[in-house]
Structures are given as structure tokens and as C-alpha cells.
PDB file of C-alpha atoms and ligand atoms in Angstrom:
ATOM      1  CA  MET A   1    -177.804 -84.813  70.323  1.00 43.00           C
ATOM      2  CA  HIS A   2    -176.043 -81.506  69.768  1.00 46.00           C
ATOM      3  CA  LYS A   3    -178.583 -78.748  69.435  1.00 45.00           C
ATOM      4  CA  THR A   4    -177.664 -75.783  67.278  1.00 51.00           C
ATOM      5  CA  PRO A   5    -178.908 -72.371  68.366  1.00 53.00           C
ATOM      6  CA  ASN A   6    -181.979 -71.177  66.577  1.00 53.00           C
ATOM      7  CA  GLN A   7    -180.613 -68.560  64.237  1.00 53.00           C
ATOM      8  CA  GLU A   8    -184.060 -67.773  62.905  1.00 53.00           C
ATOM      9  CA  LEU A   9    -184.860 -66.036  66.168  1.00 53.00           C
ATOM     10  CA  LEU A  10    -181.791 -63.872  65.959  1.00 52.00           C
ATOM     11  CA  VAL A  11    -182.399 -62.783  62.423  1.00 55.00           C
ATOM     12  CA  ALA A  12    -186.116 -62.107  62.922  1.00 65.00           C
ATOM     13  CA  ALA A  13    -187.362 -59.127  60.959  1.00 77.00           C
ATOM     14  CA  ILE A  14    -187.309 -55.599  62.234  1.00 88.00           C
ATOM     15  CA  LYS A  15    -189.790 -53.091  60.859  1.00 91.00           C
ATOM     16  CA  ASP A  16    -187.431 -50.184  60.313  1.00 95.00           C
ATOM     17  CA  GLY A  17    -183.739 -49.904  60.996  1.00 96.00           C
ATOM     18  CA  THR A  18    -180.375 -51.304  60.006  1.00 96.00           C
ATOM     19  CA  VAL A  19    -178.884 -54.779  60.002  1.00 95.00           C
ATOM     20  CA  ILE A  20    -175.099 -54.986  60.155  1.00 95.00           C
ATOM     21  CA  ASP A  21    -174.087 -58.443  58.960  1.00 93.00           C
ATOM     22  CA  HIS A  22    -170.768 -60.275  58.485  1.00 91.00           C
ATOM     23  CA  ILE A  23    -169.033 -58.711  61.454  1.00 93.00           C
ATOM     24  CA  PRO A  24    -166.014 -60.741  62.631  1.00 89.00           C
ATOM     25  CA  SER A  25    -167.076 -62.250  65.971  1.00 88.00           C
ATOM     26  CA  SER A  26    -163.839 -61.052  67.573  1.00 88.00           C
ATOM     27  CA  ARG A  27    -164.802 -57.419  66.869  1.00 88.00           C
ATOM     28  CA  ILE A  28    -168.489 -57.497  67.770  1.00 91.00           C
ATOM     29  CA  PHE A  29    -168.127 -55.597  71.038  1.00 88.00           C
ATOM     30  CA  ASP A  30    -165.756 -53.093  69.417  1.00 88.00           C
ATOM     31  CA  VAL A  31    -168.537 -52.348  66.947  1.00 92.00           C
ATOM     32  CA  VAL A  32    -171.084 -51.878  69.754  1.00 92.00           C
ATOM     33  CA  SER A  33    -168.823 -49.448  71.572  1.00 88.00           C
ATOM     34  CA  LEU A  34    -167.473 -47.716  68.472  1.00 89.00           C
ATOM     35  CA  LEU A  35    -170.988 -46.883  67.288  1.00 92.00           C
ATOM     36  CA  GLY A  36    -172.229 -46.071  70.796  1.00 91.00           C
ATOM     37  CA  LEU A  37    -175.083 -48.548  70.350  1.00 93.00           C
ATOM     38  CA  GLN A  38    -175.636 -49.044  74.088  1.00 89.00           C
ATOM     39  CA  GLY A  39    -176.591 -45.374  74.378  1.00 91.00           C
ATOM     40  CA  LEU A  40    -178.942 -45.249  71.397  1.00 90.00           C
ATOM     41  CA  GLY A  41    -182.215 -45.773  73.214  1.00 90.00           C
ATOM     42  CA  SER A  42    -183.599 -48.062  70.501  1.00 90.00           C
ATOM     43  CA  ALA A  43    -183.683 -51.850  70.445  1.00 91.00           C
ATOM     44  CA  VAL A  44    -180.349 -53.471  69.566  1.00 92.00           C
ATOM     45  CA  VAL A  45    -180.056 -57.214  68.953  1.00 91.00           C
ATOM     46  CA  VAL A  46    -176.563 -58.710  68.953  1.00 91.00           C
ATOM     47  CA  GLY A  47    -176.031 -62.202  67.550  1.00 89.00           C
ATOM     48  CA  CYS A  48    -172.564 -63.548  68.117  1.00 88.00           C
ATOM     49  CA  ASN A  49    -170.764 -66.660  66.782  1.00 88.00           C
ATOM     50  CA  LEU A  50    -173.434 -67.551  64.237  1.00 85.00           C
ATOM     51  CA  GLN A  51    -172.540 -70.174  61.641  1.00 84.00           C
ATOM     52  CA  SER A  52    -171.479 -68.690  58.332  1.00 79.00           C
ATOM     53  CA  GLY A  53    -170.493 -70.497  55.167  1.00 76.00           C
ATOM     54  CA  GLN A  54    -167.887 -67.919  54.137  1.00 72.00           C
ATOM     55  CA  MET A  55    -166.469 -66.838  57.467  1.00 68.00           C
ATOM     56  CA  GLY A  56    -166.768 -69.861  59.764  1.00 82.00           C
ATOM     57  CA  THR A  57    -168.614 -67.804  62.311  1.00 86.00           C
ATOM     58  CA  LYS A  58    -169.886 -64.290  62.019  1.00 87.00           C
ATOM     59  CA  SER A  59    -171.798 -61.835  64.074  1.00 91.00           C
ATOM     60  CA  ILE A  60    -174.768 -59.679  63.292  1.00 92.00           C
ATOM     61  CA  ILE A  61    -176.253 -56.574  64.889  1.00 94.00           C
ATOM     62  CA  LYS A  62    -179.766 -55.329  64.292  1.00 94.00           C
ATOM     63  CA  VAL A  63    -180.645 -51.805  65.305  1.00 95.00           C
ATOM     64  CA  ALA A  64    -184.281 -50.726  65.232  1.00 95.00           C
ATOM     65  CA  ASP A  65    -185.168 -47.233  64.019  1.00 95.00           C
ATOM     66  CA  LYS A  66    -181.582 -46.262  63.284  1.00 95.00           C
ATOM     67  CA  PHE A  67    -179.990 -45.334  59.966  1.00 96.00           C
ATOM     68  CA  PHE A  68    -176.276 -44.731  60.191  1.00 95.00           C
ATOM     69  CA  THR A  69    -174.622 -41.576  58.904  1.00 93.00           C
ATOM     70  CA  PRO A  70    -171.701 -41.831  56.424  1.00 91.00           C
ATOM     71  CA  GLU A  71    -169.377 -40.869  59.283  1.00 88.00           C
ATOM     72  CA  GLU A  72    -170.705 -43.740  61.407  1.00 92.00           C
ATOM     73  CA  VAL A  73    -170.312 -46.144  58.488  1.00 94.00           C
ATOM     74  CA  ASN A  74    -166.685 -45.001  58.129  1.00 91.00           C
ATOM     75  CA  ARG A  75    -166.153 -45.911  61.782  1.00 91.00           C
ATOM     76  CA  LEU A  76    -167.668 -49.306  61.194  1.00 93.00           C
ATOM     77  CA  SER A  77    -165.387 -49.918  58.197  1.00 92.00           C
ATOM     78  CA  VAL A  78    -162.322 -49.683  60.459  1.00 91.00           C
ATOM     79  CA  VAL A  79    -163.252 -52.578  62.759  1.00 89.00           C
ATOM     80  CA  ALA A  80    -165.447 -54.595  60.376  1.00 91.00           C
ATOM     81  CA  PRO A  81    -164.201 -53.932  56.831  1.00 86.00           C
ATOM     82  CA  GLY A  82    -166.218 -56.773  55.267  1.00 88.00           C
ATOM     83  CA  ALA A  83    -169.493 -55.958  57.005  1.00 95.00           C
ATOM     84  CA  THR A  84    -172.681 -55.478  55.020  1.00 95.00           C
ATOM     85  CA  LEU A  85    -175.368 -52.964  55.882  1.00 95.00           C
ATOM     86  CA  SER A  86    -179.006 -53.596  55.090  1.00 95.00           C
ATOM     87  CA  ILE A  87    -181.447 -50.738  55.421  1.00 95.00           C
ATOM     88  CA  ILE A  88    -184.891 -51.980  56.417  1.00 94.00           C
ATOM     89  CA  ARG A  89    -188.049 -50.007  55.865  1.00 95.00           C
ATOM     90  CA  ASN A  90    -191.442 -51.504  56.584  1.00 94.00           C
ATOM     91  CA  TYR A  91    -189.887 -55.020  56.832  1.00 91.00           C
ATOM     92  CA  ASP A  92    -188.286 -54.744  53.378  1.00 91.00           C
ATOM     93  CA  VAL A  93    -184.577 -54.484  52.587  1.00 93.00           C
ATOM     94  CA  VAL A  94    -184.534 -51.265  50.571  1.00 95.00           C
ATOM     95  CA  GLU A  95    -180.757 -50.956  50.336  1.00 95.00           C
ATOM     96  CA  LYS A  96    -177.822 -53.287  50.909  1.00 95.00           C
ATOM     97  CA  HIS A  97    -174.139 -52.577  50.563  1.00 92.00           C
ATOM     98  CA  GLN A  98    -170.750 -53.607  51.846  1.00 94.00           C
ATOM     99  CA  VAL A  99    -168.927 -51.036  53.959  1.00 94.00           C
ATOM    100  CA  ARG A 100    -165.751 -49.610  52.444  1.00 90.00           C
ATOM    101  CA  LEU A 101    -162.783 -47.958  54.033  1.00 89.00           C
ATOM    102  CA  PRO A 102    -162.516 -44.301  53.065  1.00 90.00           C
ATOM    103  CA  GLU A 103    -159.060 -43.034  52.023  1.00 91.00           C
ATOM    104  CA  VAL A 104    -158.813 -40.779  55.058  1.00 94.00           C
ATOM    105  CA  LEU A 105    -160.029 -41.482  58.591  1.00 94.00           C
ATOM    106  CA  LYS A 106    -160.739 -38.375  60.647  1.00 93.00           C
ATOM    107  CA  GLY A 107    -161.189 -38.491  64.412  1.00 92.00           C
ATOM    108  CA  ILE A 108    -161.755 -42.270  64.485  1.00 91.00           C
ATOM    109  CA  VAL A 109    -158.402 -43.944  65.139  1.00 94.00           C
ATOM    110  CA  ARG A 110    -156.019 -43.128  68.016  1.00 95.00           C
ATOM    111  CA  CYS A 111    -152.356 -42.684  67.180  1.00 97.00           C
ATOM    112  CA  ASP A 112    -150.268 -45.150  69.200  1.00 95.00           C
ATOM    113  CA  ASN A 113    -147.217 -42.896  69.150  1.00 97.00           C
ATOM    114  CA  PRO A 114    -147.333 -41.226  72.596  1.00 97.00           C
ATOM    115  CA  LYS A 115    -145.279 -38.303  71.285  1.00 97.00           C
ATOM    116  CA  CYS A 116    -147.714 -37.597  68.446  1.00 98.00           C
ATOM    117  CA  VAL A 117    -149.239 -34.117  68.531  1.00 98.00           C
ATOM    118  CA  THR A 118    -152.735 -35.661  68.460  1.00 97.00           C
ATOM    119  CA  ASN A 119    -152.025 -37.282  71.840  1.00 96.00           C
ATOM    120  CA  ASN A 120    -150.864 -33.997  73.320  1.00 97.00           C
ATOM    121  CA  GLU A 121    -153.220 -31.404  71.844  1.00 96.00           C
ATOM    122  CA  PRO A 122    -157.033 -31.383  71.726  1.00 95.00           C
ATOM    123  CA  MET A 123    -157.357 -32.054  68.000  1.00 96.00           C
ATOM    124  CA  PRO A 124    -158.923 -34.755  65.828  1.00 95.00           C
ATOM    125  CA  THR A 125    -156.635 -37.452  64.479  1.00 97.00           C
ATOM    126  CA  ARG A 126    -156.197 -38.007  60.764  1.00 97.00           C
ATOM    127  CA  PHE A 127    -155.037 -41.258  59.159  1.00 97.00           C
ATOM    128  CA  HIS A 128    -154.375 -42.363  55.617  1.00 97.00           C
ATOM    129  CA  ILE A 129    -155.069 -45.939  54.515  1.00 93.00           C
ATOM    130  CA  SER A 130    -152.140 -47.703  52.857  1.00 91.00           C
ATOM    131  CA  SER A 131    -152.631 -49.012  49.334  1.00 86.00           C
ATOM    132  CA  SER A 132    -152.675 -52.580  50.666  1.00 85.00           C
ATOM    133  CA  GLY A 133    -155.506 -51.654  53.025  1.00 83.00           C
ATOM    134  CA  GLN A 134    -153.651 -53.410  55.862  1.00 89.00           C
ATOM    135  CA  THR A 135    -152.107 -50.410  57.622  1.00 94.00           C
ATOM    136  CA  VAL A 136    -152.948 -46.803  58.420  1.00 96.00           C
ATOM    137  CA  ARG A 137    -150.461 -43.945  58.612  1.00 97.00           C
ATOM    138  CA  CYS A 138    -150.790 -40.942  60.892  1.00 98.00           C
ATOM    139  CA  HIS A 139    -151.000 -37.696  58.923  1.00 98.00           C
ATOM    140  CA  TYR A 140    -149.093 -35.826  61.638  1.00 98.00           C
ATOM    141  CA  CYS A 141    -146.267 -38.123  62.765  1.00 98.00           C
ATOM    142  CA  ASP A 142    -146.143 -40.685  59.901  1.00 97.00           C
ATOM    143  CA  HIS A 143    -146.374 -43.536  62.390  1.00 97.00           C
ATOM    144  CA  GLU A 144    -147.923 -46.663  60.840  1.00 96.00           C
ATOM    145  CA  GLN A 145    -150.202 -49.163  62.566  1.00 96.00           C
ATOM    146  CA  ARG A 146    -151.924 -52.338  61.456  1.00 95.00           C
ATOM    147  CA  ILE A 147    -155.557 -51.558  60.892  1.00 91.00           C
ATOM    148  CA  ASP A 148    -156.760 -54.718  62.637  1.00 86.00           C
ATOM    149  CA  LYS A 149    -154.961 -53.631  65.824  1.00 88.00           C
ATOM    150  CA  VAL A 150    -155.963 -49.979  66.051  1.00 90.00           C
ATOM    151  CA  LYS A 151    -157.620 -48.382  69.050  1.00 89.00           C
ATOM    152  CA  THR A 152    -160.558 -46.192  68.195  1.00 87.00           C
ATOM    153  CA  PHE A 153    -162.535 -43.380  69.764  1.00 85.00           C
ATOM    154  CA  SER A 154    -166.101 -44.312  70.711  1.00 80.00           C
ATOM    155  CA  ILE A 155    -169.187 -42.263  70.012  1.00 78.00           C
ATOM    156  CA  GLU A 156    -170.611 -40.877  73.242  1.00 77.00           C
ATOM    157  CA  ARG A 157    -174.380 -40.603  73.077  1.00 75.00           C
TER     158      ARG A 157
HETATM  159 ZN1  LIG B   1    -149.422 -39.701  65.072  1.00 73.27          ZN
END
């Protein structure tokens, strides 16, 4: 008999912290590196390829004793635009919302035009989101990239 993994274990409650749910499984390790989770020093639980009605499979990350800043949530929105954040305090979900792409991304995405000034000078990148939400355009060189293919800077902790 095929035994399904026990998802209850993976979604066990944390006392205080943040649960990031509905992450595409293909981007789970991008999220870990983008948010610098390995360097946090608090407990991080990563559940990958969990069954999900809406998405087929999804991934989930639970981070104890961590509440993400708006800047960190902006980073998350680039690689996991449909993710939901639940803020947990004393085992209760006190806040839950879906991440949203901001109109401008600062210092998050790398420009893939090697001649771009941001690849040749020590300066933060700046990107605008297209109206379709599918591409981003470099503020400095106008080069466009698909948002699901972008390379990002990671947070060093
Ligand atoms: Zn550029």
C-alpha cells in the first residue's frame, strides 16, 4: 500500500513566528536563500512537495520567532507571488495575508544585461513591474526579463 507522508507533522504548530504557505515547490530553495533563512539562528522547518488541492503540490516554510519586514516580504513576492504569510503568536494565527508584488523592486533582482550600469557600479538595482505582472523592466537600461526567471540577491545574515 502506498503510504502518504504525514503532513500533520510538517504543519505542527509553532508558538511564535511566521508560516509561509503556498510556495511553488520549484522555488522553495530560492526562498530559503533569498530570505537568508539558513543564517537566521532560529528553527526553520521546510516542507516540500506537499499535496495541495489548488496547486497540485506546494511547499511550506515555518520560521520560529521571526516576523518578516516589508522589505523581506517584497523579496518573497518575487519568487513566490502567490504565497501566504501567517503570523503566529502564542499558537494563534493573528494575521494572514497573501504577498503582493510592489510596483518597484529595489536591490532585489539582478539585471541580466551585462552592460547595465548596475552590473558595473556598486549601486542597488531598481526594477518596475509590468502591468501584466509577468515581466520586470530595469529602471536604468530598460532591459526586460520574465519575473519567473530572474536572478535575485540573497540576504546575508
Ligand atoms: Zn539594467
